[in-house]
Coordinates of C-alpha atoms and ligand atoms in Angstrom, one line a residue:
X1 CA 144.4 163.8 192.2
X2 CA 143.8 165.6 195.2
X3 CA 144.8 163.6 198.7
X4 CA 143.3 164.0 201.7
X5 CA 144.8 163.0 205.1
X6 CA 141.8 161.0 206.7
X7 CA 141.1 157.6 207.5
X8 CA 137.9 157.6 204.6
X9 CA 140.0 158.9 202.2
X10 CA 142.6 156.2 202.3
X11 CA 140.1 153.5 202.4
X12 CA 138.3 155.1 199.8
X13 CA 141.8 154.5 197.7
X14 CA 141.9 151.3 198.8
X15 CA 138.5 149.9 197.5
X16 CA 139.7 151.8 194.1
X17 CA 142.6 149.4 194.2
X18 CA 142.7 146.4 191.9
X19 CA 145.8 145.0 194.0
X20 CA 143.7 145.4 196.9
X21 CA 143.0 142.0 197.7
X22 CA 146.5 141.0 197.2
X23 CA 147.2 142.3 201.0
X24 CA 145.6 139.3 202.1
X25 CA 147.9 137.0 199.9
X26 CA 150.8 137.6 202.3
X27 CA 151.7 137.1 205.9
X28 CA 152.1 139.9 207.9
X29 CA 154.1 140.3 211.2
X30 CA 151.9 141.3 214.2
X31 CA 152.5 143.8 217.2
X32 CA 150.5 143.9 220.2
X33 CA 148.3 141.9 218.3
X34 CA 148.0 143.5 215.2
X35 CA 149.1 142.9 211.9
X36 CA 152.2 145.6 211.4
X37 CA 152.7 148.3 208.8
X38 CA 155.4 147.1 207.1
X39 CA 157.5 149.5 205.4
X40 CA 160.5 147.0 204.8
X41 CA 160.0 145.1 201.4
X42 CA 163.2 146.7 199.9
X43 CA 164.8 144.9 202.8
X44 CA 163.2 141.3 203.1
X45 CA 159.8 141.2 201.2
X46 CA 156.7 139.8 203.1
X47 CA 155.8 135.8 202.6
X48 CA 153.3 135.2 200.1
X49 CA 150.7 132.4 201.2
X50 CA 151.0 130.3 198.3
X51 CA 155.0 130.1 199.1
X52 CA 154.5 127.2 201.7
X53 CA 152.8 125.0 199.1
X54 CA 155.8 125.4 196.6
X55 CA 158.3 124.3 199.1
X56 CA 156.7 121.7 200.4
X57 CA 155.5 120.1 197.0
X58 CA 160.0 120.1 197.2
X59 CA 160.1 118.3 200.4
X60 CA 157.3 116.1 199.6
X61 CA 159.0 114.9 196.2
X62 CA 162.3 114.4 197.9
X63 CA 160.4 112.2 200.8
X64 CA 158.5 110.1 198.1
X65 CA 161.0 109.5 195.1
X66 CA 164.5 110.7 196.4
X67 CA 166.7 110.7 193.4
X68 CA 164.2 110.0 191.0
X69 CA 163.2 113.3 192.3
X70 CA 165.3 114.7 189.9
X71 CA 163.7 113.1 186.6
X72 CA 160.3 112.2 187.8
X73 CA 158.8 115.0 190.1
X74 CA 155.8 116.8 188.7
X75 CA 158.5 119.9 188.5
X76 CA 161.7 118.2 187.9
X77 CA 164.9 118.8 189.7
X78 CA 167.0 119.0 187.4
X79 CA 165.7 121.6 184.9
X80 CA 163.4 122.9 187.8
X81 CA 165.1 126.3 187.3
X82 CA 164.3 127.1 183.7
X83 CA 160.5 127.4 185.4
X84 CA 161.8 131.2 186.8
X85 CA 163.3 132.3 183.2
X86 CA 160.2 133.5 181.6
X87 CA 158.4 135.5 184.0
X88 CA 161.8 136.7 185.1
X89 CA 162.6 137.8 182.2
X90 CA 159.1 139.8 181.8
X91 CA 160.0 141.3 185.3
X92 CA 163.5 142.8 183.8
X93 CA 162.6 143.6 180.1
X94 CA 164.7 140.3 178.6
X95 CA 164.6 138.0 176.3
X96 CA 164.1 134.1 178.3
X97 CA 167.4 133.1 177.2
X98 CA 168.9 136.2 178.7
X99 CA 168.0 135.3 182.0
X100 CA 169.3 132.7 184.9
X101 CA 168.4 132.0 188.4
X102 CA 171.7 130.7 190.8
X103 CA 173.8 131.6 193.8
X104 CA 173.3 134.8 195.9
X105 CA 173.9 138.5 194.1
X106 CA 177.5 139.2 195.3
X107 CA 178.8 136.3 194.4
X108 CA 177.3 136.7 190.8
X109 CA 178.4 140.3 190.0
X110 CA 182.1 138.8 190.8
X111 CA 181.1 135.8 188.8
X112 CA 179.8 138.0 186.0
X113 CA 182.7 140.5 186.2
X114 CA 184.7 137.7 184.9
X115 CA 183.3 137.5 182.1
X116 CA 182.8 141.6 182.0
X117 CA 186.0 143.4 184.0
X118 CA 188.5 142.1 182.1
X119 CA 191.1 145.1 182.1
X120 CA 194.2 146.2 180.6
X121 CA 197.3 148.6 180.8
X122 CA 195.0 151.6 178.9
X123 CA 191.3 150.7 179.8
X124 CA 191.2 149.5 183.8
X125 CA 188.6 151.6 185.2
X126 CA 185.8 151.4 186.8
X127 CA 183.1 154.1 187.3
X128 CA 180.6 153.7 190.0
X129 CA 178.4 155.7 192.4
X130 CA 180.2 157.7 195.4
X131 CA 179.0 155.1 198.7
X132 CA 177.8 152.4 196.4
X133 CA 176.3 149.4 198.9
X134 CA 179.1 148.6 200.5
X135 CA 179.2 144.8 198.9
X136 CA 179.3 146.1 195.6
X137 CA 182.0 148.1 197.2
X138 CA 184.0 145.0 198.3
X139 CA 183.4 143.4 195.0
X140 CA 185.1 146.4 193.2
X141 CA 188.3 146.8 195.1
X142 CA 189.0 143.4 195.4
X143 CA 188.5 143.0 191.8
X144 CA 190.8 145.5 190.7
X145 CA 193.3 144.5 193.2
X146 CA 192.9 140.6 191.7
X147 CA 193.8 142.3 188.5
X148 CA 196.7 143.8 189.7
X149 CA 195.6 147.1 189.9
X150 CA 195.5 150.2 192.2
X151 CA 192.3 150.8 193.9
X152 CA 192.8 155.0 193.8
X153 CA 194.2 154.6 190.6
X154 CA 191.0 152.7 188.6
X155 CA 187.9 153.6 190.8
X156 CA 186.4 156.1 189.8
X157 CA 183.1 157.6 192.1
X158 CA 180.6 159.7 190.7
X159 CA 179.6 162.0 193.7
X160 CA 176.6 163.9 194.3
X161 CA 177.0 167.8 194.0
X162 CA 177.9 169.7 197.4
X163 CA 174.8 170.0 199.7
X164 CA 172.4 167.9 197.3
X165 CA 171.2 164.4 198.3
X166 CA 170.8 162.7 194.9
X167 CA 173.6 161.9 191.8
X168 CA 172.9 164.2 188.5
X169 CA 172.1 162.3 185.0
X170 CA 174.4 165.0 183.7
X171 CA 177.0 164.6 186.3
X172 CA 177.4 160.7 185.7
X173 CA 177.5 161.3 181.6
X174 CA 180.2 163.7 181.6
X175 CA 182.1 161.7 183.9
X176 CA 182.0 158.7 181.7
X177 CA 183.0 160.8 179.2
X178 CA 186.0 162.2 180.7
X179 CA 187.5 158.8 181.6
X180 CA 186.4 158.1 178.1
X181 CA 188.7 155.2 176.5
X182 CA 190.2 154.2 180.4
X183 CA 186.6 153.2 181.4
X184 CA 186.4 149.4 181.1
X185 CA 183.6 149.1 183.3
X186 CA 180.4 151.2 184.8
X187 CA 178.8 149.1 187.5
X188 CA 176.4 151.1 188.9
X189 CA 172.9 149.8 191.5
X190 CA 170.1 151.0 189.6
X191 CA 168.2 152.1 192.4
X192 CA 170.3 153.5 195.2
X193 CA 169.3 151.5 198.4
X194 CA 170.1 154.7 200.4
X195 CA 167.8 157.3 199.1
X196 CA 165.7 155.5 196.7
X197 CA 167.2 157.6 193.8
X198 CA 166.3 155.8 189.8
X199 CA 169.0 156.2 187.8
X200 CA 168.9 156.7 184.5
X201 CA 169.9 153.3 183.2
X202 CA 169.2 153.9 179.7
X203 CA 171.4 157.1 179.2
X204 CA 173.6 155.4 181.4
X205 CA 173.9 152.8 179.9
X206 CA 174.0 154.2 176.2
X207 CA 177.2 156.9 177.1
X208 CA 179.5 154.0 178.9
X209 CA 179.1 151.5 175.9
X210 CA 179.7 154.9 173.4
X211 CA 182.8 155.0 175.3
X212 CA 183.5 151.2 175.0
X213 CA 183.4 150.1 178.1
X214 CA 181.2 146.9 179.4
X215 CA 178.2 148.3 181.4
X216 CA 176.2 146.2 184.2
X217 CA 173.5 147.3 186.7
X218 CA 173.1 145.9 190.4
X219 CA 169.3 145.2 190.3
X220 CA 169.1 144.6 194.0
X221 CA 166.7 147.6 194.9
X222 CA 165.4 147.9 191.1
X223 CA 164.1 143.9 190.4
X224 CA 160.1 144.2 190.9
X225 CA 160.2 148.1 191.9
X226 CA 160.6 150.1 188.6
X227 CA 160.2 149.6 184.4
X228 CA 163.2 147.6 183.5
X229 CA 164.1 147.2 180.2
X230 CA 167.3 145.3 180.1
X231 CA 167.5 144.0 176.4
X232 CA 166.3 147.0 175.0
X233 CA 168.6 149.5 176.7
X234 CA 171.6 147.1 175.4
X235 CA 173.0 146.0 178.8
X236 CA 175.8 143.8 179.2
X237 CA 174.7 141.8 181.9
X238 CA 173.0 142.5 185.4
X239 CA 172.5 140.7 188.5
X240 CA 169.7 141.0 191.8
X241 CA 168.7 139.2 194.6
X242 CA 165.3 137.6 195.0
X243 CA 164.3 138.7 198.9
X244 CA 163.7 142.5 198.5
X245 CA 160.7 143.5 196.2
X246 CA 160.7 139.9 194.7
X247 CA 159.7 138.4 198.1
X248 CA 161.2 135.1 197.4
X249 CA 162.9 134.8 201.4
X250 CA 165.7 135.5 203.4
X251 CA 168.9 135.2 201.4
X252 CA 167.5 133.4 198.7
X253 CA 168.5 133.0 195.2
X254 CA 170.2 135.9 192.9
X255 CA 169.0 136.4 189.0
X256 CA 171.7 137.2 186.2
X257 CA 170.7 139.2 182.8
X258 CA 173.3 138.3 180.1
X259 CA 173.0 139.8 177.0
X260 CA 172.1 138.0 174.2
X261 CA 175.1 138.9 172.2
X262 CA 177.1 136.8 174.3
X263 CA 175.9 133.9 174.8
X264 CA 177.2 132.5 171.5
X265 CA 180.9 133.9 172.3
X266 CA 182.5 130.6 172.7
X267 CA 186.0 131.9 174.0
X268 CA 184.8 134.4 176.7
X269 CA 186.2 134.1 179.9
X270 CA 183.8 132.3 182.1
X271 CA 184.1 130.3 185.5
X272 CA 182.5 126.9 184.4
X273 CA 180.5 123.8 186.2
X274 CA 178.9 121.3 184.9
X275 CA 175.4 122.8 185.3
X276 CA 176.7 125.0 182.7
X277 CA 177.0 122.7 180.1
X278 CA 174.5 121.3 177.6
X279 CA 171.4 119.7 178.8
X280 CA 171.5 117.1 175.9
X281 CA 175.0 115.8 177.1
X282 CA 175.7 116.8 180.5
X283 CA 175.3 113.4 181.7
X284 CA 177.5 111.8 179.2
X285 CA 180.2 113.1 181.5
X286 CA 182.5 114.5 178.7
X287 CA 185.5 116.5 179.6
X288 CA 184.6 119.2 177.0
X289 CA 182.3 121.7 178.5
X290 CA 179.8 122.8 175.7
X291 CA 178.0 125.9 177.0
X292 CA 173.9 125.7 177.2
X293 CA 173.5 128.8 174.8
X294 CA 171.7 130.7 177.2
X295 CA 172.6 132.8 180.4
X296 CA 172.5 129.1 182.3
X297 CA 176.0 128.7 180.9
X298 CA 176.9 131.1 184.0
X299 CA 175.8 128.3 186.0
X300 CA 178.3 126.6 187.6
X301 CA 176.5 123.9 190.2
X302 CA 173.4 122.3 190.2
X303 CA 170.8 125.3 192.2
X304 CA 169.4 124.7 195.4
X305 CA 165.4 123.5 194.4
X306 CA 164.8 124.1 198.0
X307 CA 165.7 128.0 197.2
X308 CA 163.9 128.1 193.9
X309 CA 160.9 127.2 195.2
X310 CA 159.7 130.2 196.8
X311 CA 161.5 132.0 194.2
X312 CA 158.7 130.5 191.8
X313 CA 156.2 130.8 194.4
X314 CA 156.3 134.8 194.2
X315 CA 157.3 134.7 190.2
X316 CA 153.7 133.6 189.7
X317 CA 152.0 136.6 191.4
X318 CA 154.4 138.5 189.6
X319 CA 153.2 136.9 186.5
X320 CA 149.4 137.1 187.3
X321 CA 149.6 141.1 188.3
X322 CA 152.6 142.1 185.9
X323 CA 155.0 145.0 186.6
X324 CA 152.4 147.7 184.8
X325 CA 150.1 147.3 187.7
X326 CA 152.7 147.3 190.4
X327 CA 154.3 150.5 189.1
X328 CA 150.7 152.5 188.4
X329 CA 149.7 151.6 192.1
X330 CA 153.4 152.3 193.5
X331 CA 153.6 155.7 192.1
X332 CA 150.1 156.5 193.9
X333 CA 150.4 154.8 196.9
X334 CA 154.4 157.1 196.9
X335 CA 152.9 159.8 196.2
X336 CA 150.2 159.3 199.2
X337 CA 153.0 158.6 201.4
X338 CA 154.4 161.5 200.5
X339 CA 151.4 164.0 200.4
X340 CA 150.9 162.5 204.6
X341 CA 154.3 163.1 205.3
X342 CA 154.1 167.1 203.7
X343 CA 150.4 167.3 205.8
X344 CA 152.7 166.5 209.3
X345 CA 155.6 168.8 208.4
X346 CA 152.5 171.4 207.9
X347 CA 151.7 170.5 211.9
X348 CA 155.9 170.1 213.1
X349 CA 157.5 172.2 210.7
X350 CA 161.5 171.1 210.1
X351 CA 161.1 168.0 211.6
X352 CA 162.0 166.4 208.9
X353 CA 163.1 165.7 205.1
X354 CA 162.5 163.3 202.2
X355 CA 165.6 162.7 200.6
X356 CA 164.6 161.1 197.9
X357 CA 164.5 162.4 194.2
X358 CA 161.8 162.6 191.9
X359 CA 163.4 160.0 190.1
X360 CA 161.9 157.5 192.3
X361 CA 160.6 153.8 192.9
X362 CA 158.6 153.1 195.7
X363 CA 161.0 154.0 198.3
X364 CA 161.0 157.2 200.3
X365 CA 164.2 158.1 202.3
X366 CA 163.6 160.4 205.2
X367 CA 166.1 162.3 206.9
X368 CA 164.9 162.9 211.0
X369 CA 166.0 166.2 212.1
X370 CA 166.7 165.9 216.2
X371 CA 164.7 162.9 216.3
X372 CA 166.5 159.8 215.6
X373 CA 166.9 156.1 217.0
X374 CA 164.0 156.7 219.8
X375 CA 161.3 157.8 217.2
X376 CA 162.4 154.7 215.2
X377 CA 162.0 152.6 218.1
X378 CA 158.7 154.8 219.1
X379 CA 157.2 153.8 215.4
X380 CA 158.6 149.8 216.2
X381 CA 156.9 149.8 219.1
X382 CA 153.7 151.7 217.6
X383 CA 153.3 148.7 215.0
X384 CA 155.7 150.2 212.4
X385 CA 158.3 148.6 210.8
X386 CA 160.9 150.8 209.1
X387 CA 164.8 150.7 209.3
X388 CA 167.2 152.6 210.0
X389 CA 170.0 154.1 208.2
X390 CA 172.9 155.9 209.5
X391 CA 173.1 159.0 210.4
X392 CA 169.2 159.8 210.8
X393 CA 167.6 158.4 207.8
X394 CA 164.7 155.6 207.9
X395 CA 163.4 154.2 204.6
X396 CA 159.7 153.8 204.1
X397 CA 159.0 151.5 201.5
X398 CA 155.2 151.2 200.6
X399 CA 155.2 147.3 198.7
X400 CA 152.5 148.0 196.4
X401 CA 151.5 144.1 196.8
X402 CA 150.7 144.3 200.1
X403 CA 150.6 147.8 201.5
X404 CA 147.4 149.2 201.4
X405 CA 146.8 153.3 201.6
X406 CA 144.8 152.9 205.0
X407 CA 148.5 152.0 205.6
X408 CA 150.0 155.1 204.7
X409 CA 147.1 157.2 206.8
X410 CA 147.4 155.3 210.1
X411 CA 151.8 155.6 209.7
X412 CA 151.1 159.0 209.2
X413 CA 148.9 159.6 212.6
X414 CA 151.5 157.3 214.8
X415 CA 154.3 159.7 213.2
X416 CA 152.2 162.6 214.7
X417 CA 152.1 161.2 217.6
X418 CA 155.3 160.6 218.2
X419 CA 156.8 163.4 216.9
X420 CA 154.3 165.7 219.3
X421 CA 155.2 164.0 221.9
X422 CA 158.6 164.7 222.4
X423 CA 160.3 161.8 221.6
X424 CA 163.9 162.8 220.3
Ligands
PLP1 C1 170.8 144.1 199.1 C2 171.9 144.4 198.2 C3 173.0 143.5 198.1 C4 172.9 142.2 198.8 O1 173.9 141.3 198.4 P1 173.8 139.7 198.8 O2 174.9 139.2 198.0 O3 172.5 139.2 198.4 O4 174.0 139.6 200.2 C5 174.0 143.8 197.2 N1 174.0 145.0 196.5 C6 173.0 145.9 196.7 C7 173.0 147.2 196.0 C8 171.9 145.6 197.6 O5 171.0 146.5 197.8

């Protein structure tokens, strides 16, 4: 299709939209009055409208019935969560039983990594991205130093090439290949939160379990962004958070993917809690613990309802627009993004860079030449909200839910603007 950089033009794309009323579904920020172009939903996704009804409908149930909350609430308490594994489990590619909603994404990936880092004296390492989020960092070296291991020694980084901005395919595969029978692990975010770079999870994938090692993915910037296919591709097991592109709220609950070939593995080693256990006999307070045969057997404590709520709140519009229609107007509404940005390079030449790869989600990762922090603050100020990344780099992240391409134009124009005037 051939963009144009007016005002008509974008609106014109908006009333081709079929998400287009979906903008109005969420609460937006405002500036000097004015709802805000936000560009931040790989960070904290916006608040969808129906959200408030879902938690209160919580608070209500615990006012009216307390305990018998639990049993007796139109959404019961105590199997409230097993409401998120179906539409979840659409969002990732996985089967239901594949799929569990608990505790925050760090502190899954090291929950999960006891079940899939389990190391010896000939296969130890670990093979991730160079500058990996720096939690999954963390998690990594403190892991192999639990084990007993030496962090130089069994991390293994797979760096982008000299001068280049983005990780080769190639370069990962023949890296997993060298460490071939070493490689215990390959924990990998499937889409880099820095420049917005999709990894090829399914090659990926494919070459570290040819080598027999355990492979997971950090879903954090992939959940509700790009096609996942987690069952299919023969993943071990994944984890995400909820507040990005799922727009489920500030720190709120992480999903797990565990393959279904586990899940019947009755000696694999597993931190267990009660919530864990069996529906049928939980409450028989037996000191056997008799795994749920699903991914809930990674539960370990009953799950905050008060978090899940939003969590179904947003899984529902998830479920009524499906990931097909997300991804078809992400790619456009990218691509739009990106065909404004090329039009005001035409108009400031060099003063700037996209970063990102053509392997790509619905992030853009632009690299400011000379102007930095005040042209962020310039486009805060202006009604923009971006973020920052050190050393020059803001991330624009057009939501397909809510972003519209009238959006894109008008970011584009306050750019301009600031960029003409001098701000650096
Ligand atoms: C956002 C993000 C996290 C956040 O971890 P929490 O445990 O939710 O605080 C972790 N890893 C990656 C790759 C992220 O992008």
């Amino acid at each position: 299709m051939q963009f144009e950089n007016s005002l008509a033009f974008a609106q014109k794309l908006d009333t081709e939209d079929v998400l287009n009323d979906y903008k109005s579904q969420f609460h937006f920020p405002q500036i000097n009055g004015k709802d805000v172009i936000y560009f931040t939903g790989n960070s904290l996704g916006l608040q969808p409208k129906i959200t408030k009804s879902y938690v209160d409908e919580v608070i209500t149930d615990w006012k009216n019935l307390a305990v018998e909350g639990h049993f007796r609430s139109d959404k019961p308490w105590w199997d409230y969560h097993e409401r998120l594994a179906k539409p979840l489990a659409s969002v990732v590619g996985a089967k239901k039983e594949e799929v569990s909603v608990m505790n925050t994404l760090s502190v899954n990936l090291h929950l999960l990594l006891v079940s899939f880092y389990r190391p010896t004296k000939k296969r130890f390492k670990i093979l991730c991205e160079e500058k990996a989020f720096p939690s999954d960092q963390y998690i990594l070296k403190s892991q192999v130093k639990f084990h007993g291991f030496d962090i130089e020694d069994a991390i293994v980084e797979v760096r982008k090439r000299e001068g280049e901005h983005f990780w080769r395919t190639e370069d990962i595969l023949s890296k997993i290949n060298e460490v071939g029978e070493e490689i215990a692990l390959v924990l990998i975010g499937g889409v880099n939160y820095y420049n917005g770079q999709v990894f090829d999870m399914k090659a990926i994938t494919k070459a570290g379990k040819t080598q027999g090692a355990f492979v997971g993915w950090d879903l954090a910037h992939a959940v509700g962004n790009v096609e996942l296919k987690l069952h299919e591709w023969d993943v071990d097991f994944a984890s995400w958070c909820s507040y990005k592109y799922m727009n489920s709220g500030p720190g709120n609950a992480s999903g797990i993917f565990v393959n279904k070939k586990y899940l019947h593995e009755s000696d694999i080693p597993r931190f267990e809690g009660w919530w864990g256990t069996k529906k049928e006999t939980r409450f028989l307070m037996k000191p056997e613990f008799e795994p749920i045969e699903n991914a809930d057997a990674w539960q370990i404590s009953n799950p905050s309802v008060l978090s899940l709520a939003p969590y179904l709140a947003s899984l529902q519009l998830f479920e009524e627009v499906g990931m097909n229609a997300l991804i078809e107007k992400r790619d456009k509404i990218v691509s739009y993004l990106e065909f404004v940005l090329n039009e005001i390079d035409g108009e400031v030449n060099g003063s700037f860079e996209i970063i990102t790869p053509n392997e790509r989600g619905c992030q853009l990762s632009v690299f400011l030449h000379g102007h930095g922090r005040p042209l962020f603050d310039f486009l805060m100020e202006s009604g923009v909200i971006t973020d920052w990344r050190e050393p020059n780099v803001i991330r624009l992240a057009p939501a397909p839910f809510y972003c519209s391409f009238e959006d894109m134009y008008r970011f584009g124009q306050i750019l301009l603007k600031g960029i003409k005037s001098g701000i650096a």
